[in-house]
Short mmCIF file of C-alpha atoms in Angstrom, two decimals:
data_model
loop_
_atom_site.label_atom_id
_atom_site.label_comp_id
_atom_site.label_asym_id
_atom_site.label_seq_id
_atom_site.Cartn_x
_atom_site.Cartn_y
_atom_site.Cartn_z
CA UNK A 1 -0.12 -0.51 -0.14
CA UNK A 2 1.42 3.57 -1.36
CA UNK A 3 0.73 6.47 0.77
CA UNK A 4 -2.73 8.28 -1.02
CA UNK A 5 -2.31 10.53 -3.31
CA UNK A 6 -4.34 14.10 -3.27
CA UNK A 7 -6.87 14.79 -4.89
CA UNK A 8 -8.15 17.33 -7.41
CA UNK A 9 -11.82 16.60 -9.28
CA UNK A 10 -11.71 18.92 -12.13
CA UNK A 11 -15.76 18.59 -13.22
CA UNK A 12 -18.51 18.34 -11.17
CA UNK A 13 -21.78 20.09 -12.43
CA UNK A 14 -24.91 21.22 -10.66
CA UNK A 15 -28.37 20.38 -11.87
CA UNK A 16 -27.95 21.47 -15.55
CA UNK A 17 -31.72 23.22 -15.62
CA UNK A 18 -32.04 26.77 -17.28
CA UNK A 19 -35.26 27.86 -16.17
CA UNK A 20 -34.05 26.52 -12.63
CA UNK A 21 -36.33 29.47 -10.18
CA UNK A 22 -33.83 30.02 -7.40
CA UNK A 23 -30.83 31.32 -10.71
CA UNK A 24 -34.44 33.21 -12.17
CA UNK A 25 -35.04 34.80 -8.47
CA UNK A 26 -31.28 36.94 -8.95
CA UNK A 27 -32.61 38.43 -12.54
CA UNK A 28 -33.94 41.79 -12.42
CA UNK A 29 -37.46 42.28 -12.45
CA UNK A 30 -38.52 43.42 -15.78
CA UNK A 31 -35.83 39.82 -17.34
CA UNK A 32 -38.19 37.87 -14.10
CA UNK A 33 -41.64 38.56 -15.41
CA UNK A 34 -40.23 38.31 -19.15
CA UNK A 35 -39.14 34.90 -18.44
CA UNK A 36 -42.58 34.07 -16.66
CA UNK A 37 -44.01 35.79 -19.48
CA UNK A 38 -42.70 33.57 -22.02
CA UNK A 39 -41.67 30.59 -21.19
CA UNK A 40 -38.11 28.17 -20.40
CA UNK A 41 -34.71 29.86 -21.66
CA UNK A 42 -33.70 28.12 -24.51
CA UNK A 43 -32.31 24.24 -24.61
CA UNK A 44 -28.87 23.15 -27.03
CA UNK A 45 -30.96 22.88 -30.78
CA UNK A 46 -28.63 19.18 -31.12
CA UNK A 47 -30.25 17.42 -27.58
CA UNK A 48 -31.23 14.05 -27.55
CA UNK A 49 -32.63 11.68 -26.22
CA UNK A 50 -30.92 10.81 -22.58
CA UNK A 51 -32.00 7.12 -21.31
CA UNK A 52 -31.26 8.99 -17.85
CA UNK A 53 -32.68 13.01 -16.64
CA UNK A 54 -29.74 14.82 -17.21
CA UNK A 55 -28.03 11.74 -17.56
CA UNK A 56 -26.98 11.61 -14.32
CA UNK A 57 -26.62 8.58 -11.46
CA UNK A 58 -30.04 6.83 -9.98
CA UNK A 59 -28.17 7.43 -6.61
CA UNK A 60 -27.03 10.67 -7.49
CA UNK A 61 -30.71 11.98 -6.93
CA UNK A 62 -30.71 13.49 -3.15
CA UNK A 63 -32.71 12.21 -0.37
CA UNK A 64 -35.98 14.32 -0.54
CA UNK A 65 -35.85 12.51 -3.63
CA UNK A 66 -34.83 16.44 -5.75
CA UNK A 67 -32.93 15.74 -8.79
CA UNK A 68 -28.41 15.44 -9.47
CA UNK A 69 -26.78 18.08 -8.52
CA UNK A 70 -29.21 19.98 -7.01
CA UNK A 71 -27.48 20.08 -3.54
CA UNK A 72 -24.49 20.99 -2.38
CA UNK A 73 -24.10 19.16 0.91
CA UNK A 74 -25.85 16.56 -0.59
CA UNK A 75 -23.17 16.41 -3.29
CA UNK A 76 -20.16 16.99 -1.78
CA UNK A 77 -21.16 13.65 1.02
CA UNK A 78 -21.46 11.38 -1.99
CA UNK A 79 -18.36 13.38 -3.91
CA UNK A 80 -15.46 15.29 -2.07
CA UNK A 81 -16.87 12.68 1.97
CA UNK A 82 -16.54 9.75 0.06
CA UNK A 83 -13.12 9.91 -2.07
CA UNK A 84 -11.36 12.28 0.58
CA UNK A 85 -11.25 15.29 -2.31
CA UNK A 86 -9.12 18.04 -1.60
CA UNK A 87 -11.00 21.02 -3.83
CA UNK A 88 -13.26 20.34 -7.39
CA UNK A 89 -14.50 22.53 -9.92
CA UNK A 90 -18.63 23.79 -10.09
CA UNK A 91 -18.62 23.14 -14.44
CA UNK A 92 -21.96 24.79 -15.32
CA UNK A 93 -23.18 23.26 -18.55
CA UNK A 94 -26.84 25.07 -18.41
CA UNK A 95 -24.72 28.61 -19.30
CA UNK A 96 -23.92 27.77 -22.46
CA UNK A 97 -27.62 28.80 -23.41
CA UNK A 98 -27.45 31.93 -22.80
CA UNK A 99 -23.87 32.63 -24.54
CA UNK A 100 -25.55 35.25 -25.95
CA UNK A 101 -25.59 33.62 -30.07
CA UNK A 102 -29.65 33.93 -30.64
CA UNK A 103 -32.99 32.74 -29.22
CA UNK A 104 -32.39 35.13 -26.19
CA UNK A 105 -32.51 39.02 -25.72
CA UNK A 106 -28.22 39.92 -25.65
CA UNK A 107 -29.58 42.05 -22.07
CA UNK A 108 -31.27 38.78 -20.83
CA UNK A 109 -28.24 36.56 -21.91
CA UNK A 110 -26.06 38.74 -20.02
CA UNK A 111 -28.36 39.26 -16.26
CA UNK A 112 -28.76 35.48 -17.08
CA UNK A 113 -25.36 34.75 -16.36
CA UNK A 114 -24.81 37.01 -13.68
CA UNK A 115 -28.02 35.38 -11.95
CA UNK A 116 -26.22 32.20 -12.68
CA UNK A 117 -22.51 33.00 -10.49
CA UNK A 118 -24.62 34.59 -8.10
CA UNK A 119 -26.79 31.49 -7.35
CA UNK A 120 -23.98 29.15 -7.16
CA UNK A 121 -21.70 30.88 -5.21
CA UNK A 122 -24.91 31.57 -2.66
CA UNK A 123 -25.61 28.01 -3.21
CA UNK A 124 -22.70 25.68 -4.02
CA UNK A 125 -19.63 27.97 -2.95
CA UNK A 126 -21.24 28.83 0.61
CA UNK A 127 -22.31 25.47 1.42
CA UNK A 128 -18.08 23.81 1.06
CA UNK A 129 -14.76 25.72 1.03
CA UNK A 130 -13.71 22.25 -1.38
CA UNK A 131 -16.13 23.82 -4.13
CA UNK A 132 -14.67 26.70 -5.91
CA UNK A 133 -16.62 27.54 -9.28
CA UNK A 134 -15.95 28.42 -13.37
CA UNK A 135 -17.50 31.23 -14.48
CA UNK A 136 -20.45 31.08 -17.06
CA UNK A 137 -20.11 34.27 -19.06
CA UNK A 138 -21.81 35.78 -22.43
CA UNK A 139 -19.49 34.63 -24.37
CA UNK A 140 -21.04 35.44 -27.41
CA UNK A 141 -20.92 39.08 -26.54
CA UNK A 142 -16.93 40.00 -25.20
CA UNK A 143 -17.79 42.88 -23.92
CA UNK A 144 -20.58 42.12 -21.42
CA UNK A 145 -18.54 38.18 -20.77
CA UNK A 146 -15.20 40.72 -19.30
CA UNK A 147 -17.06 43.11 -17.14
CA UNK A 148 -18.55 38.85 -15.80
CA UNK A 149 -14.99 38.56 -15.41
CA UNK A 150 -14.52 41.57 -13.84
CA UNK A 151 -16.92 41.63 -11.54
CA UNK A 152 -16.28 37.53 -9.82
CA UNK A 153 -13.14 38.38 -9.40
CA UNK A 154 -13.62 41.90 -7.59
CA UNK A 155 -16.99 42.40 -6.88
CA UNK A 156 -17.40 38.46 -5.38
CA UNK A 157 -15.44 39.93 -1.48
CA UNK A 158 -14.57 37.25 -0.35
CA UNK A 159 -15.03 34.17 -2.74
CA UNK A 160 -12.90 36.73 -5.26
CA UNK A 161 -10.72 33.67 -5.48
CA UNK A 162 -12.67 31.49 -5.57
CA UNK A 163 -13.48 31.24 -9.13
CA UNK A 164 -11.23 29.40 -10.78
CA UNK A 165 -11.43 29.00 -14.38
CA UNK A 166 -13.82 31.06 -17.39
CA UNK A 167 -15.93 28.52 -19.56
CA UNK A 168 -17.15 28.10 -22.94
CA UNK A 169 -19.27 25.25 -24.92
CA UNK A 170 -16.27 24.57 -28.17
CA UNK A 171 -19.00 25.49 -31.02
CA UNK A 172 -18.63 28.65 -31.03
CA UNK A 173 -20.51 31.03 -33.70
CA UNK A 174 -16.76 31.55 -34.41
CA UNK A 175 -13.52 29.36 -34.61
CA UNK A 176 -11.69 29.87 -30.47
CA UNK A 177 -9.07 31.97 -32.72
CA UNK A 178 -11.32 34.79 -33.89
CA UNK A 179 -10.21 38.08 -33.09
CA UNK A 180 -13.79 38.68 -31.67
CA UNK A 181 -12.47 36.40 -28.64
CA UNK A 182 -9.98 37.83 -27.82
CA UNK A 183 -11.28 40.39 -25.30
CA UNK A 184 -11.97 37.35 -23.12
CA UNK A 185 -9.31 35.95 -23.04
CA UNK A 186 -6.81 38.84 -22.20
CA UNK A 187 -9.86 38.94 -19.42
CA UNK A 188 -8.10 35.65 -18.18
CA UNK A 189 -4.91 36.25 -18.87
CA UNK A 190 -4.90 38.99 -16.16
CA UNK A 191 -6.48 37.31 -13.97
CA UNK A 192 -4.97 34.31 -13.93
CA UNK A 193 -7.87 31.96 -14.82
CA UNK A 194 -7.50 29.17 -17.64
CA UNK A 195 -10.15 28.78 -20.38
CA UNK A 196 -12.24 26.09 -19.94
CA UNK A 197 -14.03 24.27 -22.96
CA UNK A 198 -16.57 21.64 -22.44
CA UNK A 199 -18.49 19.16 -24.38
CA UNK A 200 -21.93 20.24 -25.46
CA UNK A 201 -23.75 21.19 -28.59
CA UNK A 202 -25.91 24.15 -28.58
CA UNK A 203 -25.39 24.62 -32.47
CA UNK A 204 -23.26 21.93 -34.27
CA UNK A 205 -21.77 18.95 -33.27
CA UNK A 206 -20.38 17.20 -36.17
CA UNK A 207 -19.44 18.76 -39.72
CA UNK A 208 -21.81 16.66 -41.15
CA UNK A 209 -24.68 17.00 -38.98
CA UNK A 210 -26.92 16.39 -35.80
CA UNK A 211 -26.52 12.25 -35.21
CA UNK A 212 -30.27 10.76 -34.42
CA UNK A 213 -28.87 9.13 -30.74
CA UNK A 214 -27.13 10.05 -27.71
CA UNK A 215 -25.08 7.05 -28.05
CA UNK A 216 -23.57 8.24 -31.13
CA UNK A 217 -22.79 12.14 -29.65
CA UNK A 218 -20.91 10.57 -26.77
CA UNK A 219 -18.15 9.29 -29.52
CA UNK A 220 -18.09 12.27 -31.53
CA UNK A 221 -17.24 14.47 -28.64
CA UNK A 222 -13.39 14.00 -29.51
CA UNK A 223 -14.20 16.19 -32.83
CA UNK A 224 -14.58 19.77 -31.45
CA UNK A 225 -10.73 19.25 -30.87
CA UNK A 226 -9.47 19.93 -33.74
CA UNK A 227 -10.63 23.07 -35.67
CA UNK A 228 -10.54 24.64 -31.65
CA UNK A 229 -6.84 23.88 -30.91
CA UNK A 230 -5.83 24.27 -34.79
CA UNK A 231 -7.80 28.31 -34.81
CA UNK A 232 -6.06 29.10 -31.24
CA UNK A 233 -2.66 27.94 -32.07
CA UNK A 234 -2.79 29.71 -36.24
CA UNK A 235 -5.01 32.52 -35.15
CA UNK A 236 -1.94 33.53 -32.97
CA UNK A 237 -4.02 33.49 -29.74
CA UNK A 238 -0.71 32.25 -27.76
CA UNK A 239 1.59 34.49 -29.23
CA UNK A 240 -0.79 36.73 -28.15
CA UNK A 241 -1.93 35.70 -24.69
CA UNK A 242 1.83 34.20 -23.64
CA UNK A 243 0.01 32.86 -20.43
CA UNK A 244 -3.03 31.89 -21.29
CA UNK A 245 -3.90 28.20 -20.41
CA UNK A 246 -7.12 26.42 -21.84
CA UNK A 247 -8.62 23.37 -20.47
CA UNK A 248 -10.49 20.69 -22.54
CA UNK A 249 -13.32 19.06 -20.29
CA UNK A 250 -14.27 15.91 -21.21
CA UNK A 251 -13.20 16.46 -24.69
CA UNK A 252 -10.91 14.03 -23.92
CA UNK A 253 -6.94 13.62 -24.60
CA UNK A 254 -5.06 10.09 -26.79
CA UNK A 255 -5.65 12.53 -29.72
CA UNK A 256 -3.36 14.97 -29.19
CA UNK A 257 -0.01 13.44 -30.17
CA UNK A 258 -1.03 12.88 -33.13
CA UNK A 259 -3.40 15.54 -34.08
CA UNK A 260 0.30 17.49 -33.01
CA UNK A 261 2.11 16.19 -35.49
CA UNK A 262 -0.41 16.68 -38.04
CA UNK A 263 -0.31 20.51 -37.53
CA UNK A 264 3.81 20.25 -36.91
CA UNK A 265 3.84 18.69 -41.07
CA UNK A 266 1.47 21.62 -41.83
CA UNK A 267 3.18 23.97 -40.74
CA UNK A 268 6.87 22.82 -42.32
CA UNK A 269 4.65 23.12 -45.05
CA UNK A 270 3.30 25.46 -45.28
CA UNK A 271 4.99 28.59 -43.01
CA UNK A 272 5.13 31.01 -45.12
CA UNK A 273 1.99 31.42 -44.65
CA UNK A 274 2.25 31.90 -40.59
CA UNK A 275 4.22 34.48 -38.81
CA UNK A 276 4.70 31.46 -35.76
CA UNK A 277 8.25 30.88 -34.14
CA UNK A 278 7.26 28.06 -33.19
CA UNK A 279 6.18 24.51 -33.67
CA UNK A 280 2.24 23.88 -33.29
CA UNK A 281 2.98 20.64 -31.33
CA UNK A 282 5.11 23.49 -28.68
CA UNK A 283 1.69 25.60 -28.42
CA UNK A 284 0.42 22.18 -27.81
CA UNK A 285 1.83 20.97 -24.99
CA UNK A 286 2.87 24.99 -23.37
CA UNK A 287 -0.61 26.11 -23.12
CA UNK A 288 -3.78 23.11 -23.51
CA UNK A 289 -4.74 20.68 -20.36
CA UNK A 290 -6.89 17.60 -20.61
CA UNK A 291 -9.46 15.77 -18.43
CA UNK A 292 -9.60 12.54 -17.65
CA UNK A 293 -12.95 11.57 -17.94
CA UNK A 294 -14.35 9.11 -19.89
CA UNK A 295 -11.25 7.97 -19.61
CA UNK A 296 -9.65 5.68 -23.16
CA UNK A 297 -9.86 1.82 -21.80
CA UNK A 298 -8.30 -0.45 -24.59
CA UNK A 299 -8.81 -4.34 -24.69
CA UNK A 300 -5.27 -4.40 -23.99
CA UNK A 301 -4.16 -2.66 -20.76
CA UNK A 302 -1.15 -1.94 -22.64
CA UNK A 303 -2.45 -0.02 -25.42
CA UNK A 304 -2.87 2.54 -22.95
CA UNK A 305 0.30 2.52 -21.92
CA UNK A 306 1.73 3.11 -25.35
CA UNK A 307 -0.65 5.91 -25.98
CA UNK A 308 -0.23 7.78 -22.15
CA UNK A 309 3.63 7.01 -22.88
CA UNK A 310 3.33 9.09 -26.30
CA UNK A 311 1.81 11.79 -24.57
CA UNK A 312 4.26 13.20 -21.58
CA UNK A 313 7.26 12.31 -23.95
CA UNK A 314 5.72 14.70 -26.41
CA UNK A 315 6.42 17.21 -22.84
CA UNK A 316 2.88 16.82 -22.05
CA UNK A 317 2.98 15.11 -18.46
CA UNK A 318 1.41 18.09 -16.24
CA UNK A 319 -1.24 18.94 -18.26
CA UNK A 320 -3.62 15.61 -17.60
CA UNK A 321 -6.03 16.18 -14.66
CA UNK A 322 -8.63 13.66 -13.35
CA UNK A 323 -11.95 14.42 -13.25
CA UNK A 324 -15.35 12.62 -12.28
CA UNK A 325 -17.94 14.39 -14.41
CA UNK A 326 -20.50 14.16 -11.39
CA UNK A 327 -23.27 13.40 -11.43
CA UNK A 328 -23.63 12.22 -14.50
CA UNK A 329 -23.94 8.03 -15.56
CA UNK A 330 -20.45 7.53 -16.72
CA UNK A 331 -18.97 9.02 -13.31
CA UNK A 332 -15.44 7.92 -12.47
CA UNK A 333 -13.93 7.73 -9.14
CA UNK A 334 -10.28 8.16 -8.55
CA UNK A 335 -9.48 4.91 -8.51
CA UNK A 336 -10.79 4.67 -11.58
CA UNK A 337 -7.48 5.44 -13.45
CA UNK A 338 -5.62 2.60 -15.20
CA UNK A 339 -3.60 0.28 -12.27
CA UNK A 340 -0.81 0.30 -14.43
CA UNK A 341 -0.33 3.69 -14.13
CA UNK A 342 2.60 4.59 -11.26
CA UNK A 343 2.82 6.33 -8.44
CA UNK A 344 4.18 9.31 -9.99
CA UNK A 345 1.57 9.32 -12.75
CA UNK A 346 -1.19 8.99 -9.93
CA UNK A 347 0.14 12.18 -8.57
CA UNK A 348 0.18 13.97 -10.63
CA UNK A 349 -2.82 13.24 -12.70
CA UNK A 350 -5.26 13.20 -9.45
CA UNK A 351 -4.01 16.23 -7.86
CA UNK A 352 -0.49 18.09 -8.37
CA UNK A 353 -0.96 19.08 -12.25
CA UNK A 354 -4.70 20.43 -11.08
CA UNK A 355 -2.73 22.23 -8.21
CA UNK A 356 -0.81 23.94 -10.28
CA UNK A 357 -3.03 25.42 -12.85
CA UNK A 358 -5.13 26.12 -10.52
CA UNK A 359 -3.65 27.26 -7.58
CA UNK A 360 -5.51 24.94 -4.93
CA UNK A 361 -4.06 23.38 -2.02
CA UNK A 362 -3.85 19.69 -1.61
CA UNK A 363 -4.74 18.77 1.57
CA UNK A 364 -1.48 16.05 2.45
CA UNK A 365 -2.64 12.84 3.58
CA UNK A 366 -6.14 12.25 2.19
CA UNK A 367 -6.74 11.53 -0.86
CA UNK A 368 -6.94 7.80 -3.06
CA UNK A 369 -4.74 5.73 -1.74
CA UNK A 370 -3.36 2.72 -4.13
CA UNK A 371 -3.49 -0.80 -2.56
#
């Protein structure tokens, strides 16, 4: 038996319900009337029926029958206490429908993101010091998005430091490196906040249209990565914002090395088109982080070891972080990592990499114990 490895969970979801009356209560009266009169806020157009409501675990339903992810104290008992976790990022995918990309008044989009952040502060961050927040912003309205980042980092009082990243969908109206998003990246660099892209399609999940089955969609998630990363690198985002960090949440990681080979080859073949001084693979290693869930699970464990060895040999040993995806059905507990990992790999992936990126302290002597 080894000493326990302290754990940070980089992906926990509060209840995904945009019309939650507890959020709506934080809206100005004008927009409360609007929501009451015109109905619930829009869901993403590409949603497919889940086999379970909100794609959640049955046992994550609260003792009083409320939906999974609706009670932070119950979530703390079922996740933080049970697995002795030092800290966890609360990621609000419900906010993606309020990106300001159409479908609702612009002022409502901004007001709703503010209401959601206030609600998460009062309900989640206030309930337990181990919860940390991801800022919901109207990212298609960069000026309003920057103001929301400033508000959370400067006007939340004791909670300013509990906001650890900014949260975006991966299928924005424009490619992720487009200059229209640069004010957001500039604000994130200023406050030392990573930008996290989490899987969920609000617009178009594949280049060839929308799949018909949920599990078809579930296997398509990695498709978001290629245009997203290529755009960030080739538009020069990391040259302009050298301290900016990107986190790809629930978007897998095993694709990164072969994609880096493809980017480097393209760069060498036609570098006159670009003005970048470094290889794309160097930006990938320095700026892009990944979360583990859903973990690659090949039939042969040695294949996983080979892929991870390539990943780490490419300079990304500090870029992979544990995530549980609680309370969703495909939840991974800390012990779900492959048993073939070394103690050092467990230490880095379960907690140290996230601690270094987010500045969240690890609690010595706690966490996952390898038997």
